[in-house]
PDB file of C-alpha atoms in Angstrom:
ATOM      1  CA  ASP A  26      83.853 114.942 100.986  1.00 68.00           C
ATOM      2  CA  ALA A  27      87.242 113.492 102.488  1.00 65.00           C
ATOM      3  CA  MET A  28      87.343 110.699 104.970  1.00 93.00           C
ATOM      4  CA  VAL A  29      88.676 107.769 106.365  1.00 96.00           C
ATOM      5  CA  ILE A  30      87.388 104.529 105.005  1.00 95.00           C
ATOM      6  CA  GLN A  31      87.725 101.382 106.791  1.00 95.00           C
ATOM      7  CA  ASN A  32      86.880  97.902 104.879  1.00 89.00           C
ATOM      8  CA  PRO A  33      85.557  95.462 105.839  1.00 92.00           C
ATOM      9  CA  ARG A  34      83.157  97.201 108.723  1.00 93.00           C
ATOM     10  CA  TYR A  35      82.268  93.697 109.865  1.00 96.00           C
ATOM     11  CA  GLN A  36      84.970  91.067 109.840  1.00 97.00           C
ATOM     12  CA  VAL A  37      84.459  87.539 111.141  1.00 97.00           C
ATOM     13  CA  THR A  38      87.671  85.122 111.136  1.00 95.00           C
ATOM     14  CA  GLN A  39      88.311  81.726 112.764  1.00 96.00           C
ATOM     15  CA  PHE A  40      90.690  81.145 115.256  1.00 96.00           C
ATOM     16  CA  GLY A  41      94.397  80.855 114.141  1.00 96.00           C
ATOM     17  CA  LYS A  42      93.299  82.125 110.446  1.00 97.00           C
ATOM     18  CA  PRO A  43      94.985  85.450 108.914  1.00 96.00           C
ATOM     19  CA  VAL A  44      92.899  88.501 108.494  1.00 97.00           C
ATOM     20  CA  THR A  45      93.710  91.785 106.993  1.00 97.00           C
ATOM     21  CA  LEU A  46      91.866  94.912 107.608  1.00 97.00           C
ATOM     22  CA  SER A  47      92.419  97.858 105.530  1.00 97.00           C
ATOM     23  CA  CYS A  48      91.952 101.561 106.066  1.00 97.00           C
ATOM     24  CA  SER A  49      91.946 104.404 103.110  1.00 97.00           C
ATOM     25  CA  GLN A  50      91.964 108.143 103.358  1.00 96.00           C
ATOM     26  CA  THR A  51      91.407 110.786 101.388  1.00 95.00           C
ATOM     27  CA  LEU A  52      92.529 113.854 103.474  1.00 94.00           C
ATOM     28  CA  ASN A  53      96.008 113.760 102.851  1.00 93.00           C
ATOM     29  CA  HIS A  54      96.856 113.112 106.269  1.00 95.00           C
ATOM     30  CA  ASN A  55     100.947 112.255 106.758  1.00 94.00           C
ATOM     31  CA  VAL A  56      99.721 110.524 110.013  1.00 94.00           C
ATOM     32  CA  MET A  57      98.042 107.135 110.419  1.00 95.00           C
ATOM     33  CA  TYR A  58      97.190 105.065 112.859  1.00 95.00           C
ATOM     34  CA  TRP A  59      95.650 101.891 113.890  1.00 96.00           C
ATOM     35  CA  TYR A  60      93.846 101.336 117.375  1.00 96.00           C
ATOM     36  CA  GLN A  61      92.219  98.529 119.030  1.00 96.00           C
ATOM     37  CA  GLN A  62      88.952  99.114 121.126  1.00 95.00           C
ATOM     38  CA  LYS A  63      87.160  96.918 123.765  1.00 95.00           C
ATOM     39  CA  SER A  64      83.877  97.596 124.688  1.00 90.00           C
ATOM     40  CA  SER A  65      83.747 100.473 127.559  1.00 88.00           C
ATOM     41  CA  GLN A  66      87.664 100.381 127.082  1.00 92.00           C
ATOM     42  CA  ALA A  67      89.762 103.120 125.799  1.00 93.00           C
ATOM     43  CA  PRO A  68      91.473 102.887 122.299  1.00 94.00           C
ATOM     44  CA  LYS A  69      94.731 101.355 122.288  1.00 94.00           C
ATOM     45  CA  LEU A  70      97.169 102.415 120.058  1.00 94.00           C
ATOM     46  CA  LEU A  71      98.702  99.572 118.226  1.00 94.00           C
ATOM     47  CA  PHE A  72     100.952 101.763 115.331  1.00 91.00           C
ATOM     48  CA  HIS A  73     101.532 104.762 113.611  1.00 91.00           C
ATOM     49  CA  TYR A  74     103.331 106.093 110.797  1.00 89.00           C
ATOM     50  CA  TYR A  75     104.565 109.242 109.947  1.00 87.00           C
ATOM     51  CA  ASP A  76     104.244 109.461 106.098  1.00 80.00           C
ATOM     52  CA  LYS A  77     105.879 106.034 105.546  1.00 77.00           C
ATOM     53  CA  ASP A  78     107.994 106.034 109.076  1.00 79.00           C
ATOM     54  CA  PHE A  79     106.749 103.203 110.899  1.00 78.00           C
ATOM     55  CA  ASN A  80     105.859 102.997 114.448  1.00 78.00           C
ATOM     56  CA  ASN A  81     105.247  99.948 116.683  1.00 77.00           C
ATOM     57  CA  GLU A  82     104.340 100.663 120.476  1.00 79.00           C
ATOM     58  CA  ALA A  83     105.982  99.050 122.542  1.00 74.00           C
ATOM     59  CA  ASP A  84     103.303  96.580 123.951  1.00 84.00           C
ATOM     60  CA  THR A  85     101.522  95.834 120.954  1.00 90.00           C
ATOM     61  CA  PRO A  86     101.945  92.330 120.655  1.00 90.00           C
ATOM     62  CA  ASP A  87     103.996  90.506 117.496  1.00 91.00           C
ATOM     63  CA  ASN A  88     100.670  88.895 116.294  1.00 94.00           C
ATOM     64  CA  PHE A  89      99.914  92.427 114.510  1.00 95.00           C
ATOM     65  CA  GLN A  90     101.818  93.601 111.644  1.00 93.00           C
ATOM     66  CA  SER A  91     101.003  97.043 109.520  1.00 93.00           C
ATOM     67  CA  ARG A  92     101.824  98.170 106.191  1.00 92.00           C
ATOM     68  CA  ARG A  93     101.606 101.769 104.886  1.00 93.00           C
ATOM     69  CA  PRO A  94     102.429 100.937 100.784  1.00 92.00           C
ATOM     70  CA  ASN A  95     101.025 104.785 100.155  1.00 91.00           C
ATOM     71  CA  THR A  96      99.981 108.131 101.827  1.00 92.00           C
ATOM     72  CA  SER A  97      96.477 106.698 101.261  1.00 94.00           C
ATOM     73  CA  PHE A  98      96.116 103.231 102.351  1.00 95.00           C
ATOM     74  CA  CYS A  99      97.482 101.320 105.210  1.00 94.00           C
ATOM     75  CA  PHE A 100      96.795  97.923 106.628  1.00 95.00           C
ATOM     76  CA  LEU A 101      96.406  95.872 110.109  1.00 96.00           C
ATOM     77  CA  ASP A 102      97.514  91.975 109.652  1.00 96.00           C
ATOM     78  CA  ILE A 103      96.444  89.715 112.277  1.00 97.00           C
ATOM     79  CA  ARG A 104      98.813  86.571 111.736  1.00 96.00           C
ATOM     80  CA  SER A 105      96.661  83.944 113.951  1.00 96.00           C
ATOM     81  CA  PRO A 106      93.937  85.961 115.596  1.00 97.00           C
ATOM     82  CA  GLY A 107      93.066  84.683 118.905  1.00 96.00           C
ATOM     83  CA  LEU A 108      89.847  85.129 121.023  1.00 96.00           C
ATOM     84  CA  GLY A 109      90.914  88.023 123.172  1.00 96.00           C
ATOM     85  CA  ASP A 110      91.601  89.563 119.651  1.00 97.00           C
ATOM     86  CA  ALA A 111      87.867  90.577 118.871  1.00 97.00           C
ATOM     87  CA  ALA A 112      87.635  93.870 119.146  1.00 97.00           C
ATOM     88  CA  MET A 113      86.617  97.216 117.262  1.00 96.00           C
ATOM     89  CA  TYR A 114      89.662  98.051 114.731  1.00 97.00           C
ATOM     90  CA  LEU A 115      89.925 102.033 114.254  1.00 96.00           C
ATOM     91  CA  CYS A 116      91.755 103.468 111.919  1.00 97.00           C
ATOM     92  CA  ALA A 117      92.795 107.474 112.331  1.00 96.00           C
ATOM     93  CA  THR A 118      94.495 110.121 110.867  1.00 96.00           C
ATOM     94  CA  SER A 119      96.108 113.128 111.627  1.00 95.00           C
ATOM     95  CA  ARG A 120      97.476 116.272 109.687  1.00 94.00           C
ATOM     96  CA  GLU A 121     100.772 116.197 110.744  1.00 91.00           C
ATOM     97  CA  ALA A 122     102.517 114.393 114.069  1.00 86.00           C
ATOM     98  CA  GLY A 123     102.285 116.398 117.218  1.00 87.00           C
ATOM     99  CA  ALA A 124      99.156 118.442 118.808  1.00 87.00           C
ATOM    100  CA  TYR A 125      96.537 117.706 115.868  1.00 92.00           C
ATOM    101  CA  GLU A 126      93.049 116.041 115.887  1.00 94.00           C
ATOM    102  CA  GLN A 127      92.455 112.884 115.120  1.00 95.00           C
ATOM    103  CA  TYR A 128      89.671 112.049 112.298  1.00 95.00           C
ATOM    104  CA  PHE A 129      88.436 108.098 112.625  1.00 95.00           C
ATOM    105  CA  GLY A 130      87.185 105.922 110.001  1.00 95.00           C
ATOM    106  CA  PRO A 131      84.096 103.683 111.311  1.00 93.00           C
ATOM    107  CA  GLY A 132      86.124 101.227 112.314  1.00 95.00           C
ATOM    108  CA  THR A 133      85.855  97.341 111.922  1.00 97.00           C
ATOM    109  CA  ARG A 134      84.445  94.844 114.436  1.00 96.00           C
ATOM    110  CA  LEU A 135      86.662  91.952 114.121  1.00 97.00           C
ATOM    111  CA  THR A 136      84.814  88.645 115.525  1.00 97.00           C
ATOM    112  CA  VAL A 137      86.746  85.305 115.932  1.00 97.00           C
ATOM    113  CA  THR A 138      84.752  82.074 116.507  1.00 96.00           C
TER     114      THR A 138
ATOM    115  CA  GLY B 226     103.125 106.017 134.986  1.00 81.00           C
ATOM    116  CA  GLN B 227     100.539 107.759 133.012  1.00 89.00           C
ATOM    117  CA  ASN B 228      96.936 108.031 133.699  1.00 92.00           C
ATOM    118  CA  ILE B 229      93.660 109.272 132.934  1.00 96.00           C
ATOM    119  CA  ASP B 230      90.548 109.191 134.983  1.00 97.00           C
ATOM    120  CA  GLN B 231      87.064 109.960 134.251  1.00 97.00           C
ATOM    121  CA  PRO B 232      83.531 108.532 135.943  1.00 98.00           C
ATOM    122  CA  THR B 233      82.369 105.212 134.269  1.00 97.00           C
ATOM    123  CA  GLU B 234      78.911 106.644 133.788  1.00 98.00           C
ATOM    124  CA  MET B 235      76.402 109.233 133.911  1.00 98.00           C
ATOM    125  CA  THR B 236      72.767 110.283 134.027  1.00 98.00           C
ATOM    126  CA  ALA B 237      71.210 113.636 133.180  1.00 98.00           C
ATOM    127  CA  THR B 238      67.862 114.937 132.003  1.00 97.00           C
ATOM    128  CA  GLU B 239      66.977 116.179 128.249  1.00 98.00           C
ATOM    129  CA  GLY B 240      67.851 119.822 128.371  1.00 98.00           C
ATOM    130  CA  ALA B 241      69.623 119.828 131.762  1.00 98.00           C
ATOM    131  CA  ILE B 242      73.489 120.724 132.052  1.00 98.00           C
ATOM    132  CA  VAL B 243      76.247 118.259 133.278  1.00 98.00           C
ATOM    133  CA  GLN B 244      79.673 118.517 133.574  1.00 98.00           C
ATOM    134  CA  ILE B 245      81.857 115.318 132.914  1.00 98.00           C
ATOM    135  CA  ASN B 246      85.240 115.609 134.609  1.00 98.00           C
ATOM    136  CA  CYS B 247      88.809 114.189 133.597  1.00 98.00           C
ATOM    137  CA  THR B 248      91.613 114.188 135.803  1.00 98.00           C
ATOM    138  CA  TYR B 249      95.371 113.467 134.164  1.00 97.00           C
ATOM    139  CA  GLN B 250      98.540 112.221 134.865  1.00 96.00           C
ATOM    140  CA  THR B 251     101.364 112.486 131.695  1.00 95.00           C
ATOM    141  CA  SER B 252     104.720 113.107 131.449  1.00 93.00           C
ATOM    142  CA  GLY B 253     104.851 116.273 130.215  1.00 94.00           C
ATOM    143  CA  PHE B 254     101.747 118.067 128.649  1.00 95.00           C
ATOM    144  CA  ASN B 255     100.811 119.161 125.146  1.00 95.00           C
ATOM    145  CA  GLY B 256      96.982 119.384 125.695  1.00 96.00           C
ATOM    146  CA  LEU B 257      93.640 117.696 126.328  1.00 97.00           C
ATOM    147  CA  PHE B 258      91.204 116.978 123.608  1.00 97.00           C
ATOM    148  CA  TRP B 259      87.898 115.764 123.897  1.00 98.00           C
ATOM    149  CA  TYR B 260      85.991 113.154 121.643  1.00 97.00           C
ATOM    150  CA  GLN B 261      82.616 112.018 121.508  1.00 97.00           C
ATOM    151  CA  GLN B 262      81.456 108.457 120.767  1.00 95.00           C
ATOM    152  CA  HIS B 263      78.575 106.713 120.161  1.00 95.00           C
ATOM    153  CA  ALA B 264      77.952 103.290 120.613  1.00 91.00           C
ATOM    154  CA  GLY B 265      79.553 100.597 118.009  1.00 87.00           C
ATOM    155  CA  GLU B 266      81.032 104.184 116.064  1.00 89.00           C
ATOM    156  CA  ALA B 267      84.053 105.856 115.954  1.00 90.00           C
ATOM    157  CA  PRO B 268      85.397 108.745 118.122  1.00 93.00           C
ATOM    158  CA  THR B 269      84.800 112.002 116.841  1.00 95.00           C
ATOM    159  CA  PHE B 270      86.539 115.426 118.018  1.00 95.00           C
ATOM    160  CA  LEU B 271      84.844 117.885 120.161  1.00 97.00           C
ATOM    161  CA  SER B 272      87.537 119.952 121.667  1.00 97.00           C
ATOM    162  CA  TYR B 273      91.130 120.824 122.261  1.00 96.00           C
ATOM    163  CA  ASN B 274      92.731 122.741 125.394  1.00 97.00           C
ATOM    164  CA  VAL B 275      95.821 123.364 125.740  1.00 96.00           C
ATOM    165  CA  LEU B 276      96.015 126.500 127.635  1.00 96.00           C
ATOM    166  CA  ASP B 277      94.170 127.151 131.482  1.00 97.00           C
ATOM    167  CA  GLY B 278      90.804 128.107 130.768  1.00 97.00           C
ATOM    168  CA  LEU B 279      87.120 127.432 128.833  1.00 97.00           C
ATOM    169  CA  GLU B 280      86.772 127.056 125.445  1.00 95.00           C
ATOM    170  CA  GLU B 281      83.095 127.410 124.305  1.00 95.00           C
ATOM    171  CA  LYS B 282      81.718 125.702 121.378  1.00 92.00           C
ATOM    172  CA  GLY B 283      78.282 126.031 120.961  1.00 95.00           C
ATOM    173  CA  ARG B 284      76.360 123.874 123.737  1.00 97.00           C
ATOM    174  CA  PHE B 285      79.918 122.353 124.149  1.00 97.00           C
ATOM    175  CA  SER B 286      82.575 124.326 126.343  1.00 98.00           C
ATOM    176  CA  SER B 287      86.313 122.668 127.636  1.00 98.00           C
ATOM    177  CA  PHE B 288      87.727 123.544 130.610  1.00 98.00           C
ATOM    178  CA  LEU B 289      91.509 123.202 131.421  1.00 98.00           C
ATOM    179  CA  SER B 290      93.761 123.452 134.763  1.00 98.00           C
ATOM    180  CA  ARG B 291      97.002 122.621 134.248  1.00 97.00           C
ATOM    181  CA  SER B 292      98.083 122.873 137.379  1.00 96.00           C
ATOM    182  CA  LYS B 293      95.613 120.473 138.493  1.00 97.00           C
ATOM    183  CA  GLY B 294      95.683 118.140 136.190  1.00 97.00           C
ATOM    184  CA  TYR B 295      91.943 118.463 135.498  1.00 97.00           C
ATOM    185  CA  SER B 296      89.708 119.192 132.927  1.00 98.00           C
ATOM    186  CA  TYR B 297      85.662 119.243 132.598  1.00 98.00           C
ATOM    187  CA  LEU B 298      83.457 118.436 129.514  1.00 98.00           C
ATOM    188  CA  LEU B 299      80.327 120.952 129.904  1.00 98.00           C
ATOM    189  CA  LEU B 300      77.405 120.008 127.647  1.00 98.00           C
ATOM    190  CA  LYS B 301      73.924 122.364 128.123  1.00 98.00           C
ATOM    191  CA  GLU B 302      70.791 121.963 127.042  1.00 98.00           C
ATOM    192  CA  LEU B 303      71.167 118.433 126.497  1.00 98.00           C
ATOM    193  CA  GLN B 304      69.346 116.383 123.761  1.00 98.00           C
ATOM    194  CA  MET B 305      68.768 112.763 123.554  1.00 97.00           C
ATOM    195  CA  LYS B 306      71.352 112.843 120.701  1.00 97.00           C
ATOM    196  CA  ASP B 307      73.874 113.605 123.052  1.00 98.00           C
ATOM    197  CA  SER B 308      73.735 110.053 124.867  1.00 98.00           C
ATOM    198  CA  ALA B 309      77.101 108.463 124.260  1.00 97.00           C
ATOM    199  CA  SER B 310      80.546 108.151 125.736  1.00 97.00           C
ATOM    200  CA  TYR B 311      82.693 111.053 125.967  1.00 98.00           C
ATOM    201  CA  LEU B 312      86.570 110.022 125.978  1.00 97.00           C
ATOM    202  CA  CYS B 313      88.981 112.481 127.540  1.00 97.00           C
ATOM    203  CA  ALA B 314      92.580 112.257 126.179  1.00 97.00           C
ATOM    204  CA  ALA B 315      95.724 113.891 127.403  1.00 96.00           C
ATOM    205  CA  MET B 316      99.230 114.470 124.922  1.00 95.00           C
ATOM    206  CA  ASP B 317     102.128 113.901 126.572  1.00 92.00           C
ATOM    207  CA  SER B 318     105.852 115.406 125.978  1.00 92.00           C
ATOM    208  CA  ASN B 319     106.062 112.394 122.995  1.00 87.00           C
ATOM    209  CA  TYR B 320     102.971 113.720 121.635  1.00 87.00           C
ATOM    210  CA  GLN B 321     101.592 110.557 122.280  1.00 89.00           C
ATOM    211  CA  LEU B 322      97.884 110.135 123.634  1.00 92.00           C
ATOM    212  CA  ILE B 323      96.543 109.041 126.801  1.00 93.00           C
ATOM    213  CA  TRP B 324      93.207 107.830 126.240  1.00 95.00           C
ATOM    214  CA  GLY B 325      90.669 107.379 129.060  1.00 96.00           C
ATOM    215  CA  ALA B 326      88.240 104.842 129.106  1.00 95.00           C
ATOM    216  CA  GLY B 327      85.490 107.544 128.722  1.00 96.00           C
ATOM    217  CA  THR B 328      82.134 108.498 130.438  1.00 98.00           C
ATOM    218  CA  LYS B 329      79.060 107.114 129.188  1.00 97.00           C
ATOM    219  CA  LEU B 330      76.390 109.742 129.041  1.00 98.00           C
ATOM    220  CA  ILE B 331      72.604 108.499 129.563  1.00 98.00           C
ATOM    221  CA  ILE B 332      70.125 110.980 128.653  1.00 98.00           C
ATOM    222  CA  LYS B 333      66.530 110.671 130.316  1.00 96.00           C
ATOM    223  CA  PRO B 334      63.309 112.566 128.561  1.00 94.00           C
TER     224      PRO B 334
END
């Protein structure tokens, strides 16, 4: 089945220790998104890519970076995680930019100790 | 500013009908989405409205009034598995999604 895959599902990292989250998709969609979602809050868009064209949201902290080496894969790097970065990180795709539904991966739950 | 308002929590009884309301303010408008999110899981797409009126899809229906900046999600014949958060998201003129914090729906037997 075509899908969005995120690894790992659960990640524990230490305060200040860099961590990378990964996402892959078999949907062949052009657009990929990274969201941060904290409990009972709206998903917050961190980055999105149209193909390899990178778009950084204005209020995404510099501590977060992203890479999309090819159509299928996207990575989220957190350079120096703080306690406030503990959250669910959701990867999503859409066929094109515009009014298309987004398909979400299962998410990575990040814990910072 | 851009904003989505929806109730934080609602409770309903199995077999009943519930309506979850959403009001939005966006710079331009390119449609409104509803997603379902079970606890600890990713959101899944339910519906998309861009024209005024009611869209029906099985037990779920979604309504939009563009002039009022208002939408609702109607769930009929509620089942226990419908216990989840329901996220409203409006798309602005730049095709950016403005997300609500979700309405947690609790279904009681």
